[in-house]
Tab-separated table of C-alpha atoms in Angstrom:
chain	number	residue	atom	x	y	z
A	1	MET	CA	20.081	-14.245	36.665
A	2	HIS	CA	18.339	-11.040	37.619
A	3	ASP	CA	18.857	-9.668	34.103
A	4	THR	CA	17.358	-12.794	32.556
A	5	THR	CA	14.335	-12.573	34.851
A	6	ALA	CA	13.774	-8.912	33.965
A	7	LEU	CA	14.123	-9.743	30.257
A	8	LEU	CA	11.512	-12.489	30.463
A	9	VAL	CA	9.099	-10.326	32.440
A	10	GLU	CA	9.426	-7.404	30.021
A	11	LEU	CA	9.138	-9.579	26.921
A	12	GLY	CA	6.117	-11.406	28.303
A	13	SER	CA	4.441	-8.130	29.181
A	14	VAL	CA	5.163	-6.617	25.763
A	15	ILE	CA	3.918	-9.642	23.803
A	16	LEU	CA	0.793	-9.987	25.968
A	17	GLY	CA	0.102	-6.274	25.581
A	18	LEU	CA	0.494	-6.541	21.808
A	19	GLY	CA	-2.010	-9.382	21.736
A	20	LEU	CA	-4.578	-7.360	23.679
A	21	ILE	CA	-3.971	-4.289	21.509
A	22	GLY	CA	-4.383	-6.362	18.352
A	23	ARG	CA	-7.697	-7.796	19.578
A	24	PHE	CA	-8.971	-4.329	20.445
A	25	ALA	CA	-7.945	-2.971	17.028
A	26	GLY	CA	-9.695	-5.877	15.307
A	27	ARG	CA	-12.945	-5.203	17.173
A	28	ILE	CA	-13.034	-1.555	16.132
A	29	GLY	CA	-12.012	-2.363	12.542
A	30	LEU	CA	-8.604	-0.609	12.697
A	31	SER	CA	-5.132	-1.786	11.742
A	32	PRO	CA	-3.114	-2.379	14.938
A	33	ILE	CA	0.014	-0.647	13.598
A	34	PRO	CA	-0.724	2.851	14.991
A	35	LEU	CA	-1.544	1.367	18.384
A	36	TYR	CA	1.697	-0.646	18.381
A	37	LEU	CA	3.647	2.526	17.675
A	38	LEU	CA	1.927	4.516	20.401
A	39	ALA	CA	2.565	1.684	22.850
A	40	GLY	CA	6.252	1.730	21.960
A	41	LEU	CA	6.333	5.506	22.352
A	42	ALA	CA	4.794	5.224	25.821
A	43	PHE	CA	7.371	2.690	27.024
A	44	GLY	CA	10.492	3.999	25.270
A	45	ASP	CA	13.142	6.489	26.392
A	46	GLY	CA	11.364	9.425	28.006
A	47	GLY	CA	8.054	7.548	28.102
A	48	LEU	CA	5.897	6.463	30.988
A	49	LEU	CA	7.779	3.264	31.827
A	50	PRO	CA	11.028	2.697	29.901
A	51	LEU	CA	11.920	-0.911	29.105
A	52	GLY	CA	15.661	-1.342	29.529
A	53	ALA	CA	16.233	-5.077	29.908
A	54	SER	CA	14.621	-6.103	26.615
A	55	GLU	CA	15.865	-3.234	24.441
A	56	GLU	CA	18.660	-5.171	22.731
A	57	PHE	CA	16.477	-8.206	22.073
A	58	THR	CA	13.709	-5.983	20.721
A	59	ALA	CA	16.137	-4.297	18.312
A	60	VAL	CA	17.178	-7.667	16.843
A	61	GLY	CA	13.540	-8.781	16.718
A	62	ALA	CA	12.640	-5.607	14.827
A	63	GLU	CA	15.263	-6.363	12.152
A	64	ILE	CA	13.917	-9.893	11.800
A	65	GLY	CA	10.400	-8.462	11.547
A	66	VAL	CA	11.291	-6.296	8.550
A	67	ILE	CA	13.083	-9.222	6.889
A	68	LEU	CA	10.118	-11.558	7.344
A	69	LEU	CA	7.639	-8.954	6.116
A	70	LEU	CA	9.553	-8.532	2.874
A	71	LEU	CA	10.221	-12.263	2.503
A	72	LEU	CA	6.504	-13.080	2.711
A	73	LEU	CA	5.787	-10.260	0.304
A	74	GLY	CA	8.266	-11.700	-2.190
A	75	LEU	CA	6.744	-15.180	-1.881
A	76	GLU	CA	3.485	-13.823	-3.299
A	77	TYR	CA	5.069	-13.138	-6.721
A	78	SER	CA	7.456	-14.819	-9.120
A	79	ALA	CA	10.614	-13.416	-10.712
A	80	SER	CA	8.909	-13.054	-14.089
A	81	GLU	CA	6.117	-11.025	-12.489
A	82	LEU	CA	8.739	-8.809	-10.862
A	83	VAL	CA	10.461	-8.115	-14.178
A	84	THR	CA	7.122	-7.436	-15.871
A	85	SER	CA	6.217	-5.048	-13.072
A	86	LEU	CA	9.518	-3.204	-13.423
A	87	LYS	CA	9.044	-2.878	-17.189
A	88	THR	CA	5.502	-1.568	-16.897
A	89	GLN	CA	5.856	0.534	-13.747
A	90	TYR	CA	9.065	2.479	-14.370
A	91	PRO	CA	7.155	5.623	-15.473
A	92	SER	CA	5.226	5.416	-12.202
A	93	GLY	CA	8.531	5.123	-10.360
A	94	ALA	CA	9.774	8.303	-12.031
A	95	VAL	CA	6.568	10.147	-11.103
A	96	ASP	CA	6.897	8.816	-7.549
A	97	PHE	CA	10.431	10.186	-7.254
A	98	VAL	CA	9.569	13.633	-8.617
A	99	LEU	CA	6.387	14.101	-6.574
A	100	ASN	CA	7.680	12.816	-3.249
A	101	ALA	CA	11.417	13.542	-3.139
A	102	THR	CA	10.970	17.164	-4.202
A	103	PRO	CA	9.052	18.337	-1.074
A	104	GLY	CA	11.764	16.962	1.225
A	105	ALA	CA	14.596	18.529	-0.762
A	106	VAL	CA	12.839	21.902	-0.916
A	107	ALA	CA	12.085	21.822	2.830
A	108	ALA	CA	15.719	21.056	3.673
A	109	LEU	CA	16.988	23.902	1.504
A	110	LEU	CA	14.497	26.309	3.073
A	111	LEU	CA	15.712	25.238	6.523
A	112	GLY	CA	19.305	25.938	5.447
A	113	TRP	CA	20.618	22.374	5.644
A	114	GLY	CA	22.581	22.476	2.402
A	115	PRO	CA	22.821	19.916	-0.427
A	116	VAL	CA	23.638	16.909	1.777
A	117	GLY	CA	20.677	17.591	4.066
A	118	ALA	CA	18.453	18.097	1.020
A	119	VAL	CA	19.437	14.718	-0.445
A	120	ALA	CA	18.863	13.017	2.920
A	121	LEU	CA	15.441	14.575	3.614
A	122	ALA	CA	14.390	13.896	0.008
A	123	GLY	CA	14.981	10.214	0.663
A	124	VAL	CA	12.977	10.369	3.901
A	125	THR	CA	9.919	11.780	2.128
A	126	TRP	CA	10.313	9.690	-1.028
A	127	ILE	CA	10.405	6.086	0.202
A	128	SER	CA	7.244	4.402	1.417
A	129	SER	CA	7.424	1.782	4.144
A	130	SER	CA	7.366	-1.668	2.560
A	131	GLY	CA	7.014	-3.232	6.010
A	132	VAL	CA	4.036	-1.138	7.060
A	133	ILE	CA	2.321	-1.480	3.680
A	134	ALA	CA	2.842	-5.248	3.607
A	135	LYS	CA	1.187	-5.474	7.033
A	136	VAL	CA	-1.659	-3.160	5.993
A	137	LEU	CA	-2.388	-5.169	2.839
A	138	THR	CA	-2.525	-8.326	4.932
A	139	ASP	CA	-4.731	-6.804	7.622
A	140	LEU	CA	-7.194	-5.390	5.094
A	141	GLY	CA	-7.290	-8.615	3.058
A	142	ARG	CA	-6.168	-6.910	-0.155
A	143	LEU	CA	-3.338	-9.184	-1.284
A	144	GLY	CA	-5.579	-10.494	-4.064
A	145	ASN	CA	-6.891	-7.107	-5.224
A	146	ARG	CA	-6.219	-5.923	-8.762
A	147	GLU	CA	-4.373	-2.826	-7.546
A	148	THR	CA	-1.990	-4.766	-5.265
A	149	PRO	CA	0.532	-5.670	-8.026
A	150	VAL	CA	0.648	-1.971	-8.932
A	151	ILE	CA	1.388	-1.048	-5.305
A	152	LEU	CA	4.066	-3.710	-5.102
A	153	GLY	CA	5.548	-2.542	-8.398
A	154	VAL	CA	6.010	0.971	-7.010
A	155	LEU	CA	7.454	-0.433	-3.756
A	156	VAL	CA	9.870	-2.711	-5.601
A	157	ILE	CA	11.132	0.184	-7.697
A	158	GLU	CA	11.612	2.241	-4.521
A	159	ASP	CA	13.384	-0.600	-2.713
A	160	LEU	CA	15.662	-1.340	-5.642
A	161	SER	CA	16.366	2.381	-5.978
A	162	MET	CA	17.842	2.200	-2.476
A	163	ALA	CA	20.649	0.150	-3.990
A	164	VAL	CA	21.607	3.327	-5.860
A	165	TYR	CA	20.540	5.948	-3.343
A	166	LEU	CA	22.103	4.600	-0.135
A	167	PRO	CA	25.655	4.225	-1.505
A	168	LEU	CA	25.489	7.735	-2.983
A	169	LEU	CA	24.165	9.211	0.275
A	170	THR	CA	26.809	7.389	2.306
A	171	ALA	CA	29.538	8.722	0.018
A	172	MET	CA	28.182	12.287	0.286
A	173	LEU	CA	27.949	12.090	4.073
A	174	ALA	CA	31.505	10.756	4.338
A	175	GLY	CA	32.845	13.357	1.927
A	176	VAL	CA	34.158	10.616	-0.363
A	177	GLY	CA	35.118	11.632	-3.860
A	178	LEU	CA	33.438	10.571	-7.050
A	179	ALA	CA	35.643	7.481	-7.442
A	180	GLY	CA	34.795	6.075	-3.997
A	181	GLY	CA	31.071	6.681	-4.457
A	182	SER	CA	31.129	5.043	-7.878
A	183	ILE	CA	32.783	1.891	-6.521
A	184	ALA	CA	30.166	1.541	-3.781
A	185	LEU	CA	27.411	2.072	-6.321
A	186	LEU	CA	28.797	-0.561	-8.692
A	187	ILE	CA	29.044	-3.101	-5.873
A	188	ALA	CA	25.423	-2.480	-4.865
A	189	LEU	CA	24.091	-2.706	-8.422
A	190	GLY	CA	26.119	-5.822	-9.103
A	191	THR	CA	24.692	-7.528	-6.033
A	192	VAL	CA	21.095	-6.787	-7.001
A	193	GLY	CA	21.679	-7.828	-10.595
A	194	PHE	CA	23.297	-11.108	-9.538
A	195	VAL	CA	20.418	-12.064	-7.238
A	196	LEU	CA	17.850	-11.165	-9.894
A	197	TYR	CA	19.733	-13.282	-12.433
A	198	LEU	CA	19.709	-16.285	-10.082
A	199	ALA	CA	15.996	-15.807	-9.400
A	200	LEU	CA	15.108	-15.587	-13.094
A	201	ARG	CA	17.403	-18.258	-14.552
A	202	HIS	CA	17.813	-20.724	-11.699
A	203	GLY	CA	14.773	-20.152	-9.487
A	204	ARG	CA	13.574	-23.747	-9.972
A	205	LEU	CA	16.952	-25.160	-8.964
A	206	ILE	CA	16.974	-22.996	-5.832
A	207	SER	CA	13.447	-24.093	-4.931
A	208	ARG	CA	14.388	-27.734	-5.485
A	209	ALA	CA	17.465	-27.405	-3.265
A	210	VAL	CA	15.457	-25.767	-0.483
A	211	SER	CA	12.444	-28.104	-0.773
A	212	SER	CA	11.766	-30.617	1.999
A	213	ASP	CA	8.828	-32.783	3.027
A	214	ASN	CA	9.679	-32.113	6.665
A	215	PRO	CA	8.112	-28.777	7.739
A	216	GLU	CA	10.796	-28.262	10.392
A	217	MET	CA	13.625	-28.594	7.887
A	218	LEU	CA	11.859	-26.343	5.375
A	219	LEU	CA	11.341	-23.652	8.020
A	220	LEU	CA	14.967	-23.733	9.161
A	221	VAL	CA	16.434	-23.720	5.642
A	222	VAL	CA	14.224	-20.903	4.302
A	223	LEU	CA	14.609	-18.739	7.406
A	224	GLY	CA	18.354	-19.301	7.592
A	225	LEU	CA	18.837	-18.570	3.879
A	226	THR	CA	16.777	-15.394	4.104
A	227	VAL	CA	18.622	-13.991	7.123
A	228	LEU	CA	21.990	-14.884	5.564
A	229	VAL	CA	21.194	-13.174	2.248
A	230	ALA	CA	19.791	-10.150	4.097
A	231	GLY	CA	22.981	-9.818	6.132
A	232	VAL	CA	25.217	-10.103	3.062
A	233	ALA	CA	23.071	-7.558	1.211
A	234	GLN	CA	23.340	-5.146	4.144
A	235	GLU	CA	27.108	-5.538	4.171
A	236	LEU	CA	27.259	-4.768	0.439
A	237	GLN	CA	25.321	-1.494	0.907
A	238	VAL	CA	22.068	-3.054	-0.306
A	239	SER	CA	19.283	-3.004	2.254
A	240	ALA	CA	18.487	-6.212	4.131
A	241	ALA	CA	14.839	-5.766	3.162
A	242	VAL	CA	15.699	-5.892	-0.553
A	243	GLY	CA	17.762	-9.052	0.011
A	244	ALA	CA	14.878	-10.761	1.821
A	245	PHE	CA	12.440	-9.715	-0.887
A	246	LEU	CA	14.664	-11.183	-3.600
A	247	VAL	CA	14.882	-14.490	-1.719
A	248	GLY	CA	11.096	-14.633	-1.684
A	249	ILE	CA	11.047	-13.924	-5.414
A	250	ALA	CA	13.550	-16.746	-6.065
A	251	LEU	CA	11.375	-19.379	-4.354
A	252	SER	CA	8.346	-20.659	-6.208
A	253	GLY	CA	5.790	-23.454	-6.419
A	254	GLU	CA	5.155	-25.776	-3.487
A	255	VAL	CA	8.212	-24.475	-1.641
A	256	ALA	CA	6.848	-20.936	-1.639
A	257	GLU	CA	3.412	-22.127	-0.526
A	258	GLY	CA	4.802	-24.257	2.287
A	259	ALA	CA	7.188	-21.538	3.465
A	260	ARG	CA	4.345	-19.005	3.468
A	261	LYS	CA	2.220	-21.162	5.765
A	262	LEU	CA	5.101	-21.873	8.151
A	263	LEU	CA	6.465	-18.334	8.355
A	264	THR	CA	3.212	-16.362	8.606
A	265	PRO	CA	2.905	-16.693	12.432
A	266	LEU	CA	6.571	-15.715	12.873
A	267	ARG	CA	6.080	-12.733	10.582
A	268	ASP	CA	3.102	-11.492	12.570
A	269	LEU	CA	5.015	-11.773	15.863
A	270	PHE	CA	8.223	-10.055	14.749
A	271	ALA	CA	6.389	-7.459	12.669
A	272	ALA	CA	4.579	-6.350	15.832
A	273	VAL	CA	7.957	-6.193	17.598
A	274	PHE	CA	9.312	-4.024	14.774
A	275	PHE	CA	6.566	-1.433	15.157
A	276	VAL	CA	6.944	-1.385	18.932
A	277	PHE	CA	10.699	-0.934	18.621
A	278	PHE	CA	10.187	2.011	16.300
A	279	GLY	CA	8.195	3.691	19.055
A	280	LEU	CA	10.676	2.624	21.731
A	281	SER	CA	13.570	4.271	19.870
A	282	THR	CA	11.789	7.649	19.749
A	283	ASP	CA	12.094	10.180	22.580
A	284	PRO	CA	8.719	11.924	22.990
A	285	ALA	CA	10.446	15.108	24.225
A	286	GLU	CA	12.060	15.666	20.791
A	287	ILE	CA	8.774	15.723	18.903
A	288	PRO	CA	6.925	18.917	20.031
A	289	PRO	CA	9.512	21.493	18.794
A	290	VAL	CA	9.475	20.092	15.235
A	291	LEU	CA	5.859	18.952	15.136
A	292	LEU	CA	4.560	21.839	13.008
A	293	PRO	CA	7.081	21.616	10.117
A	294	ALA	CA	6.871	17.826	10.203
A	295	ALA	CA	3.070	17.982	10.052
A	296	LEU	CA	3.128	20.418	7.107
A	297	LEU	CA	5.569	18.193	5.236
A	298	ALA	CA	3.399	15.170	6.037
A	299	VAL	CA	0.247	16.834	4.687
A	300	VAL	CA	1.966	17.723	1.414
A	301	THR	CA	3.432	14.259	0.894
A	302	VAL	CA	0.167	12.507	1.776
A	303	PHE	CA	-1.394	14.104	-1.295
A	304	THR	CA	1.671	13.479	-3.477
A	305	LYS	CA	1.689	9.781	-2.562
A	306	ILE	CA	-2.033	9.463	-3.219
A	307	GLY	CA	-1.432	11.102	-6.594
A	308	THR	CA	1.396	8.638	-7.275
A	309	GLY	CA	-0.766	5.601	-6.546
A	310	TRP	CA	-3.689	7.001	-8.526
A	311	TYR	CA	-1.444	7.602	-11.554
A	312	ALA	CA	0.199	4.174	-11.344
A	313	ALA	CA	-3.133	2.347	-11.046
A	314	ARG	CA	-4.624	4.389	-13.891
A	315	ARG	CA	-1.727	3.379	-16.165
A	316	ALA	CA	-2.432	-0.255	-15.310
A	317	GLY	CA	-6.110	0.058	-16.276
A	318	ILE	CA	-7.426	-0.245	-12.714
A	319	GLY	CA	-10.881	1.161	-11.945
A	320	GLU	CA	-11.405	4.369	-10.042
A	321	ARG	CA	-11.983	2.740	-6.663
A	322	GLY	CA	-8.774	0.720	-7.023
A	323	ARG	CA	-6.855	3.879	-7.935
A	324	TRP	CA	-7.868	5.572	-4.707
A	325	ARG	CA	-7.043	2.456	-2.680
A	326	ALA	CA	-3.589	2.266	-4.283
A	327	GLY	CA	-2.873	5.914	-3.497
A	328	GLY	CA	-4.020	5.666	0.109
A	329	THR	CA	-1.993	2.503	0.708
A	330	LEU	CA	1.299	4.089	-0.393
A	331	VAL	CA	1.183	6.928	2.162
A	332	ALA	CA	2.995	5.227	5.067
A	333	ARG	CA	6.703	5.864	5.642
A	334	GLY	CA	8.803	3.773	8.001
A	335	GLU	CA	11.953	1.695	8.127
A	336	PHE	CA	13.836	3.150	5.145
A	337	SER	CA	13.133	6.715	6.243
A	338	ILE	CA	14.511	5.984	9.699
A	339	VAL	CA	17.597	4.319	8.202
A	340	ILE	CA	18.235	7.362	5.997
A	341	ALA	CA	17.771	9.776	8.892
A	342	GLY	CA	20.099	7.678	11.047
A	343	LEU	CA	22.827	7.877	8.425
A	344	ALA	CA	22.459	11.644	8.056
A	345	VAL	CA	22.208	12.545	11.736
A	346	ALA	CA	25.985	12.640	12.252
A	347	THR	CA	26.405	15.251	9.502
A	348	GLU	CA	23.140	17.144	10.034
A	349	PRO	CA	21.841	16.556	13.593
A	350	ARG	CA	18.699	18.629	12.977
A	351	ILE	CA	17.340	16.041	10.571
A	352	GLY	CA	16.837	13.456	13.320
A	353	PRO	CA	13.907	14.958	15.273
A	354	ILE	CA	11.991	16.201	12.216
A	355	ALA	CA	12.423	12.877	10.409
A	356	THR	CA	11.252	10.992	13.494
A	357	ALA	CA	8.181	13.182	13.914
A	358	TYR	CA	7.424	13.018	10.186
A	359	VAL	CA	7.672	9.235	10.028
A	360	LEU	CA	5.690	8.802	13.235
A	361	ILE	CA	2.861	10.922	11.821
A	362	LEU	CA	2.716	9.057	8.516
A	363	VAL	CA	3.194	5.595	9.981
A	364	ILE	CA	0.058	6.300	12.034
A	365	VAL	CA	-1.838	8.084	9.250
A	366	GLY	CA	-0.797	5.552	6.557
A	367	PRO	CA	-3.010	2.653	7.684
A	368	LEU	CA	-5.902	5.099	8.072
A	369	THR	CA	-5.530	6.476	4.541
A	370	ALA	CA	-5.268	2.917	3.207
A	371	ARG	CA	-8.624	2.154	4.790
A	372	TRP	CA	-10.518	5.405	4.211
A	373	THR	CA	-9.169	7.180	1.098
A	374	GLN	CA	-11.472	5.355	-1.328
A	375	PRO	CA	-14.681	5.697	0.780
A	376	VAL	CA	-14.012	9.400	1.386
A	377	ALA	CA	-13.314	9.995	-2.328
A	378	ALA	CA	-16.546	8.177	-3.231
A	379	ARG	CA	-18.561	10.330	-0.839
A	380	VAL	CA	-17.002	13.540	-2.174
A	381	GLN	CA	-17.791	12.507	-5.744
A	382	ALA	CA	-21.358	11.596	-4.781
A	383	TRP	CA	-21.788	14.974	-3.093
A	384	ARG	CA	-20.442	16.770	-6.161
A	385	GLY	CA	-22.731	14.708	-8.380
A	386	ARG	CA	-25.778	15.696	-6.305
A	387	GLY	CA	-24.766	19.337	-6.560
A	388	GLU	CA	-24.484	19.125	-10.360
A	389	ASP	CA	-27.853	17.359	-10.638
A	390	THR	CA	-29.496	19.978	-8.457
A	391	GLY	CA	-28.088	22.751	-10.636
A	392	ARG	CA	-29.562	21.133	-13.783
A	393	SER	CA	-32.843	19.944	-12.282
A	394	GLY	CA	-34.864	22.867	-13.719
A	395	ALA	CA	-34.483	21.838	-17.390
A	396	PRO	CA	-35.604	18.206	-17.300
A	397	ALA	CA	-38.361	18.906	-14.764
A	398	THR	CA	-40.754	19.977	-17.610
A	399	ARG	CA	-40.141	16.861	-19.722
A	400	PRO	CA	-42.329	14.268	-17.932
A	401	ALA	CA	-45.632	16.085	-18.751
A	402	PRO	CA	-45.494	15.804	-22.567
A	403	ALA	CA	-43.980	12.340	-22.360
A	404	ALA	CA	-46.878	11.171	-20.194
A	405	GLN	CA	-49.408	12.400	-22.786
A	406	GLU	CA	-47.861	10.544	-25.730
A	407	PRO	CA	-49.555	7.189	-25.039
A	408	ALA	CA	-53.005	8.845	-25.142
A	409	ALA	CA	-52.266	10.320	-28.572
A	410	GLN	CA	-51.165	6.947	-29.893
A	411	GLU	CA	-54.079	4.928	-28.505
A	412	PRO	CA	-56.006	4.755	-31.827
A	413	ALA	CA	-52.914	3.375	-33.573
A	414	ALA	CA	-52.485	0.821	-30.805
A	415	GLN	CA	-56.037	-0.423	-31.417
A	416	GLU	CA	-55.485	-1.079	-35.158
A	417	PRO	CA	-54.315	-4.674	-34.678
A	418	ALA	CA	-57.518	-5.366	-32.723
A	419	ALA	CA	-59.608	-4.222	-35.706
A	420	GLN	CA	-57.797	-6.684	-37.996
A	421	GLU	CA	-58.187	-9.642	-35.647
A	422	PRO	CA	-61.353	-11.113	-37.331
A	423	ALA	CA	-59.523	-11.330	-40.688
A	424	ALA	CA	-56.781	-13.491	-39.221
A	425	PRO	CA	-57.040	-16.975	-37.763
A	426	GLU	CA	-56.995	-17.299	-33.993
A	427	PRO	CA	-53.452	-18.690	-33.738
A	428	ALA	CA	-52.085	-15.750	-35.723
A	429	ALA	CA	-53.937	-13.357	-33.447
A	430	GLU	CA	-52.362	-14.975	-30.425
A	431	GLU	CA	-48.935	-14.726	-32.002
A	432	GLN	CA	-49.411	-11.046	-32.763
A	433	SER	CA	-50.704	-10.196	-29.305
A	434	VAL	CA	-47.404	-11.091	-27.644
A	435	PRO	CA	-45.146	-8.705	-29.591
A	436	THR	CA	-47.815	-6.017	-29.398
A	437	ALA	CA	-47.844	-6.241	-25.608
A	438	GLN	CA	-44.031	-6.273	-25.537
A	439	ALA	CA	-43.871	-3.222	-27.789
A	440	ALA	CA	-46.335	-1.360	-25.584
A	441	GLN	CA	-44.377	-2.284	-22.475
A	442	THR	CA	-41.099	-1.206	-24.120
A	443	ALA	CA	-42.636	2.108	-25.129
A	444	GLN	CA	-43.909	2.710	-21.599
A	445	THR	CA	-40.493	1.832	-20.149
A	446	THR	CA	-38.729	4.196	-22.550
A	447	GLN	CA	-41.193	7.002	-21.835
A	448	ALA	CA	-40.895	6.441	-18.082
A	449	ALA	CA	-37.094	6.548	-18.343
A	450	GLU	CA	-37.298	9.794	-20.288
A	451	GLY	CA	-39.510	11.229	-17.577
A	452	GLN	CA	-37.085	10.331	-14.783
A	453	PRO	CA	-34.952	13.065	-13.274
A	454	VAL	CA	-31.307	13.088	-14.343
A	455	LYS	CA	-30.122	12.102	-10.854
A	456	GLU	CA	-32.247	8.906	-10.805
A	457	ARG	CA	-31.177	7.872	-14.317
A	458	LEU	CA	-27.510	8.306	-13.386
A	459	ALA	CA	-27.983	6.299	-10.225
A	460	SER	CA	-29.702	3.437	-12.049
A	461	SER	CA	-27.066	3.345	-14.787
A	462	THR	CA	-24.272	3.342	-12.172
A	463	ASP	CA	-25.847	0.464	-10.308
């Protein structure tokens, strides 16, 4: 009974604290994710006040949080949109892999970890956090933005790539031969292909089977199906997050809309638990010794991820502001990086602390870059534009004087219609006076525009 009491007290305190933190973050215009993580770090192992009674429950809640985040993300898009995204975004996926896996592999080789450590750390730096990014997009109200399908396309390619990467990494860590690794890979690819086939060919039948007019029944069936598929996917070496995402893709129409409304509050609750658990599972004492290399690696991969998002959005025809938003949103790393580090820690123990510090830095910085990358880029471009205008201001500065004198030279010509007025009837004179005034006004507007400085003309054309 004492254990149950302690569990309830700890859970109540954690959930109440998360609510207060979320309200504070909303008032200052910040995503609550970094504050959730810092709270978990403060109350985890080695923190100010470790929470022991609720640790097991929090771990299960964190898994459910990731599953619900990806399920709700999948409900936003149909299977056909997923396939279209994969067809159009695969070059962006290749660029993403090269730009972001390379720094991790190079860092591991420089640290002397060998090929297995290089493959593991490459995965840590490559994969963005679908859970964190899904929460950030929701918090910032960007689910309907033009660049959001591009972001999701990159994330889907990364998540589906885990079906190939994780079995290969597991085989390398276990020292399994080529045959054993190939079997695991074929099982993973077969699972993903089967679920995608069901979603594309029989998505309507699945939605019809799940559909219910009773909200309670719909909630139980969708949640139960999602957790079941996620567990089976995890057992078959495909991540649970990918399984949940594919379930969301398979559901469509009124079922998807109803499930989204019912599951959104549960997602918000368990997503907060996930971020707290990530902090709880990190020992603060392990971070300082590896903080410098982790920070350097984080700085490099912040820019490579921004470049990835910018390139992907540019290929999709998104405007410049959307390109910067896409790049900043992709920066966060999270659940997949921790999973990869956890698998590799038994073979290469040194990867654990640096991966934890690296992910902690980027899971805090990620929501900030999602919010501020585009405004900062706009200010830098405006500053550069002012510098270029200042450097060229000497040449056009002499142009307004002659332009201002042109109307005086043309005044006699402008008076010619007035001299011909007596020869024409009054109605014709009235008809001619209107275009004459318009022509004079147009000429003055053109001359005034020519006399403007370059900076003002650029500003007016941009507006």
